[in-house]
Amino acid sequence: MYKILLRLGKVALSGCLALAVLTGLCFFYYNIPMHYTSADGATDYKWLTNHFYSRGTEGFAWGKTNNEGYLNTFDYQPGMPVSVLVMGSSHMEAYQVAMEESTASRLNAALTGKTVYNIGTSGHTLMTCVGNLKAAVGKYLPQDCIIIETAASSFPNESLTLALKNRFPEQQSHEGGIIGLLQRVPYLRLLYKQLRGLWEVPAEEEMDAVPVSLAASVSQNDPALLDQLCKKILADASTGGGGSDKPSVIIQYNPPVTIEPDGTLTLGDDREQAEAFREICETNGIQFLDMGARFLREYEENHLLPYGFANSAVGKGHLNRYGHAMIADELYKLMEGVA
């Protein structure tokens, strides 16, 4: 009995030492902060504040969340004037690139004398952002513009209906219990992510799709519902602004791309649906920035892809630094009226 307990003790000690070593390595390789429910409603959740992060599973990037738990190069102070508010999914959050290379940071550097604040957060689809829009602009009071990024131009009618009723499902945080405890250990979090990948279930911080129950809907993009959605966006955006002028709204759309067998690049979305969405947005006074043409041109002229990294699939996944640079450049030209 004594020998059995001794062996079990050695196994347990070895396991603890291995976990400690792997956790230490993951501190620099995959160290994503925990997130918790956002009390102000500007996003469904926020990351831990002033927390060092690192990521080497898709791109190589590290940095520190700001005092609100968002990925900005500066802290937010109550009452600080915000010229441009950026909302969106993990593409705008930009855990995969250096913080200075994100769309928001590049735009902040280009717009002299203006402050661009980024609250892009993983899993926050367009419908999620619409649900949070009123609270976000009520808090940050963007003076010039609100940019809402979307990686989709087609939406289940049920999603649109729920968003119009402010009932679209929120992204959940697991702050307590065993899941909350496991999230505090970088290696266990990486292991959890890898296991979910094997099961073909995206990790929570990378899931930018609508809930499965809604994604199964076959009815999509009802023009009347899209029109109502645009009107809701403008109405909720009108609560912002530091003066008498209402901030303008830009919906920035980054379509997927596909490299064909002959080496050419094509857009992997439904162009007709994207164009219909653009027309409805612009009819309602919302500017619509479709990055499709720029993505194709950069590939043809400069052989650059907007997605993918040296340690990930070619042309897939999140925006890389070239993709962020393209989007920031197009947003700047749109906002400044540059041809």
XYZ file of C-alpha atoms in Angstrom:
339
model
C 0.000 0.000 0.000
C 2.841 2.325 0.916
C 4.560 1.699 -2.414
C 1.341 2.392 -4.320
C 0.823 5.692 -2.510
C 4.466 6.602 -3.120
C 4.115 5.922 -6.828
C 0.868 7.891 -7.007
C 2.576 10.753 -5.206
C 5.437 10.720 -7.697
C 2.989 10.690 -10.606
C 1.037 13.590 -9.088
C 4.224 15.563 -8.454
C 5.447 14.914 -11.999
C 2.094 16.053 -13.360
C 2.201 19.247 -11.310
C 5.742 20.013 -12.426
C 4.841 19.355 -16.072
C 1.788 21.614 -15.774
C 3.908 24.349 -14.215
C 6.498 24.153 -17.017
C 3.873 24.090 -19.772
C 1.990 26.980 -18.160
C 5.220 28.962 -18.006
C 5.831 28.359 -21.706
C 2.234 29.264 -22.560
C 2.647 32.571 -20.769
C 4.581 33.669 -23.846
C 2.899 31.428 -26.443
C -0.833 31.470 -25.686
C -1.862 33.701 -22.827
C -5.350 35.065 -23.438
C -6.980 36.957 -20.548
C -10.201 35.861 -18.923
C -13.293 37.823 -19.826
C -16.218 38.917 -17.725
C -19.662 40.346 -18.354
C -19.562 44.022 -19.300
C -21.615 46.109 -16.905
C -21.966 49.119 -19.223
C -23.443 47.128 -22.135
C -21.075 48.582 -24.743
C -19.982 44.999 -25.394
C -21.288 41.699 -24.061
C -18.030 41.103 -22.218
C -14.602 42.597 -21.594
C -11.174 41.096 -21.041
C -9.283 41.513 -17.789
C -7.859 45.021 -17.556
C -4.145 45.859 -17.868
C -3.387 42.202 -18.574
C -0.419 40.936 -20.582
C -1.455 38.748 -23.494
C 0.433 36.675 -26.040
C -0.634 34.563 -28.984
C 1.413 32.315 -31.246
C -1.277 29.990 -32.602
C -2.329 32.332 -35.404
C 0.184 35.040 -36.085
C 2.638 36.170 -33.400
C 1.507 39.022 -31.187
C 1.677 40.195 -27.620
C 0.697 43.284 -25.675
C -1.479 44.475 -22.807
C -5.184 45.207 -22.558
C -5.987 48.762 -21.544
C -7.715 49.936 -18.382
C -11.098 48.870 -19.790
C -9.996 45.480 -21.065
C -9.952 46.413 -24.766
C -7.038 46.327 -27.195
C -5.984 49.957 -27.545
C -2.558 51.556 -27.264
C -3.943 54.004 -24.709
C -6.292 54.020 -21.723
C -9.782 55.457 -21.732
C -10.613 58.133 -19.187
C -14.242 59.094 -18.463
C -15.221 62.117 -20.524
C -12.302 61.701 -22.914
C -13.389 62.934 -26.373
C -13.734 60.071 -28.844
C -13.834 61.053 -32.516
C -14.279 57.588 -34.008
C -15.682 54.528 -32.240
C -14.759 51.148 -33.744
C -16.988 48.148 -33.060
C -16.852 44.635 -34.450
C -15.625 41.079 -34.060
C -12.242 39.467 -33.413
C -11.059 40.908 -36.732
C -11.180 44.423 -35.269
C -10.054 43.219 -31.863
C -6.887 42.012 -33.618
C -5.256 39.631 -31.154
C -3.301 38.197 -34.120
C -1.195 41.256 -34.983
C 0.861 43.816 -33.114
C -1.421 46.376 -31.497
C 0.123 49.169 -33.577
C -0.776 47.266 -36.761
C -4.506 46.917 -36.105
C -7.053 48.809 -38.187
C -7.997 51.082 -35.286
C -4.390 51.922 -34.392
C -3.474 52.653 -38.012
C -6.545 54.841 -38.405
C -5.773 56.631 -35.148
C -2.286 57.448 -36.449
C -3.611 58.648 -39.819
C -6.404 60.899 -38.509
C -4.342 63.717 -37.045
C -5.922 65.365 -34.023
C -8.647 62.732 -33.675
C -9.040 59.845 -31.262
C -10.047 56.420 -32.564
C -11.207 54.061 -29.810
C -11.557 50.350 -30.451
C -14.052 48.128 -28.584
C -13.964 45.301 -31.149
C -14.419 42.020 -29.284
C -14.294 38.344 -30.246
C -17.629 36.806 -31.119
C -19.351 40.169 -31.600
C -21.129 39.794 -34.910
C -23.020 42.633 -36.559
C -26.205 41.591 -34.750
C -24.376 41.644 -31.411
C -22.951 45.092 -32.148
C -26.401 46.383 -33.082
C -27.666 45.201 -29.710
C -24.824 47.033 -27.945
C -24.779 50.143 -30.128
C -27.016 52.411 -28.067
C -25.118 51.712 -24.858
C -21.754 52.108 -26.618
C -22.470 55.490 -28.183
C -24.194 56.648 -25.000
C -21.006 55.996 -23.064
C -18.321 57.075 -25.525
C -20.253 59.827 -27.371
C -18.378 59.476 -30.689
C -18.265 62.883 -32.317
C -17.493 62.072 -35.940
C -18.081 58.472 -36.866
C -19.073 54.979 -35.732
C -17.454 52.096 -37.616
C -19.090 48.670 -37.313
C -17.123 45.808 -38.840
C -18.807 42.675 -40.131
C -17.431 39.506 -41.670
C -20.833 38.595 -43.091
C -23.278 40.231 -45.474
C -25.960 37.565 -45.194
C -28.030 37.090 -42.055
C -30.784 34.649 -41.058
C -34.135 36.424 -40.872
C -34.553 35.108 -37.339
C -31.308 36.849 -36.341
C -32.500 40.112 -37.879
C -35.834 39.854 -36.062
C -34.178 39.183 -32.721
C -31.751 42.080 -33.212
C -34.636 44.438 -34.000
C -36.298 43.368 -30.746
C -33.027 43.678 -28.771
C -33.209 39.973 -28.024
C -30.246 38.630 -29.983
C -28.371 36.069 -27.785
C -25.490 37.584 -25.826
C -21.974 36.186 -25.667
C -21.637 34.489 -22.298
C -18.779 34.723 -19.809
C -17.837 31.956 -17.390
C -16.252 33.870 -14.540
C -16.837 31.396 -11.741
C -16.814 27.686 -11.149
C -14.415 25.172 -12.617
C -14.432 26.792 -16.086
C -13.506 30.153 -14.612
C -10.711 28.506 -12.653
C -9.361 26.660 -15.696
C -9.309 29.873 -17.733
C -6.752 31.257 -15.325
C -4.219 28.587 -16.358
C -2.848 29.405 -19.859
C -1.896 25.827 -20.746
C -5.283 24.401 -19.770
C -6.936 27.102 -21.849
C -4.778 26.208 -24.844
C -5.537 22.518 -24.332
C -9.250 23.294 -24.206
C -8.968 25.279 -27.454
C -7.106 22.449 -29.180
C -9.637 19.844 -28.068
C -12.500 21.974 -29.333
C -10.640 22.273 -32.623
C -10.461 18.490 -32.869
C -14.193 18.361 -32.221
C -14.641 21.027 -34.940
C -16.190 23.435 -32.437
C -14.561 26.907 -32.525
C -13.236 28.252 -29.238
C -15.412 30.899 -27.680
C -12.970 33.744 -28.177
C -12.748 32.959 -31.907
C -16.408 32.291 -32.682
C -17.779 35.038 -34.910
C -20.773 33.162 -36.268
C -24.388 33.362 -35.192
C -25.619 30.760 -32.718
C -26.068 27.324 -34.292
C -29.828 27.392 -33.783
C -30.049 30.578 -35.833
C -27.461 29.625 -38.449
C -29.677 26.721 -39.478
C -32.307 29.140 -40.777
C -32.771 28.989 -44.560
C -34.546 32.341 -44.893
C -32.031 35.176 -45.124
C -31.674 38.879 -45.842
C -35.324 39.874 -45.995
C -35.079 43.406 -47.510
C -37.738 44.761 -45.171
C -35.875 43.450 -42.108
C -32.542 44.791 -43.364
C -34.168 48.171 -43.938
C -35.528 48.186 -40.389
C -32.112 47.155 -39.077
C -30.457 50.121 -40.808
C -33.042 52.485 -39.382
C -32.443 51.066 -35.907
C -28.689 51.519 -36.288
C -29.120 55.177 -37.233
C -31.596 55.798 -34.421
C -29.303 54.265 -31.819
C -26.260 56.052 -33.258
C -28.008 59.402 -32.861
C -27.559 59.155 -29.083
C -23.851 59.846 -29.613
C -22.052 62.970 -30.718
C -20.410 65.693 -28.768
C -22.403 68.459 -30.406
C -25.454 69.108 -32.523
C -24.223 66.900 -35.378
C -24.931 63.197 -35.266
C -21.985 60.886 -35.936
C -21.975 59.181 -39.306
C -22.109 55.386 -39.504
C -19.890 53.145 -41.614
C -20.483 49.418 -41.941
C -17.157 47.904 -42.969
C -17.455 44.512 -44.633
C -14.506 42.164 -45.131
C -15.535 39.227 -47.362
C -13.756 35.861 -47.344
C -11.346 35.034 -50.166
C -10.491 31.799 -51.969
C -7.369 30.895 -53.926
C -8.491 28.920 -56.960
C -6.517 25.945 -58.410
C -5.147 28.195 -61.173
C -3.755 30.644 -58.589
C -6.326 33.392 -59.057
C -8.151 34.931 -56.106
C -11.929 35.057 -55.857
C -14.308 36.344 -53.215
C -15.989 33.577 -51.270
C -19.295 35.285 -50.567
C -22.565 35.858 -52.407
C -21.903 39.043 -54.340
C -25.576 39.663 -55.029
C -26.432 39.561 -51.342
C -23.498 41.815 -50.482
C -24.595 44.330 -53.118
C -28.204 44.222 -51.920
C -27.040 44.875 -48.344
C -24.906 47.787 -49.554
C -27.821 49.353 -51.417
C -30.124 49.150 -48.396
C -27.449 50.659 -46.135
C -26.743 53.558 -48.472
C -30.457 54.203 -49.089
C -30.758 54.753 -45.340
C -27.708 57.011 -45.131
C -25.224 54.444 -43.837
C -21.903 54.300 -45.661
C -20.956 50.776 -46.703
C -17.320 49.865 -47.232
C -16.961 46.569 -49.103
C -13.300 45.502 -49.071
C -13.757 42.926 -51.826
C -12.358 45.007 -54.675
C -9.338 46.138 -52.631
C -8.565 42.568 -51.561
C -8.591 41.397 -55.190
C -6.500 44.320 -56.407
C -3.810 43.858 -53.753
C -3.489 40.196 -54.660
C -3.256 40.881 -58.395
C -0.845 43.813 -58.137
C 1.189 43.098 -54.993
C 0.528 39.389 -54.311
C -0.812 40.168 -50.835
C -3.579 38.336 -48.996
C -5.687 39.967 -46.270
C -6.005 36.783 -44.194
C -3.608 34.130 -42.974
C -0.228 33.881 -41.290
C 2.979 31.882 -41.524
C 1.621 29.520 -38.872
C -1.925 29.221 -40.222
C -3.823 28.388 -43.400
C -3.110 30.556 -46.447
C -5.820 33.163 -47.007
C -7.955 31.879 -44.125
C -8.690 32.867 -40.553
C -8.246 36.367 -39.207
C -6.974 39.544 -40.820
C -3.200 39.812 -41.015
C -1.243 43.071 -40.966
C -1.771 43.556 -44.701
C -5.521 43.153 -44.317
C -5.600 45.666 -41.468
C -3.526 48.126 -43.518
C -5.882 47.795 -46.496
C -8.973 48.405 -44.374
C -7.450 51.348 -42.497
C -6.425 52.937 -45.801
C -9.897 52.549 -47.317
C -11.585 53.851 -44.168
C -9.295 56.869 -44.141
C -10.066 57.682 -47.768
C -13.792 57.262 -47.171
C -13.827 59.438 -44.053
C -11.590 62.125 -45.511
C -13.201 62.146 -48.936
C -9.992 61.135 -50.685
C -10.511 59.674 -54.156
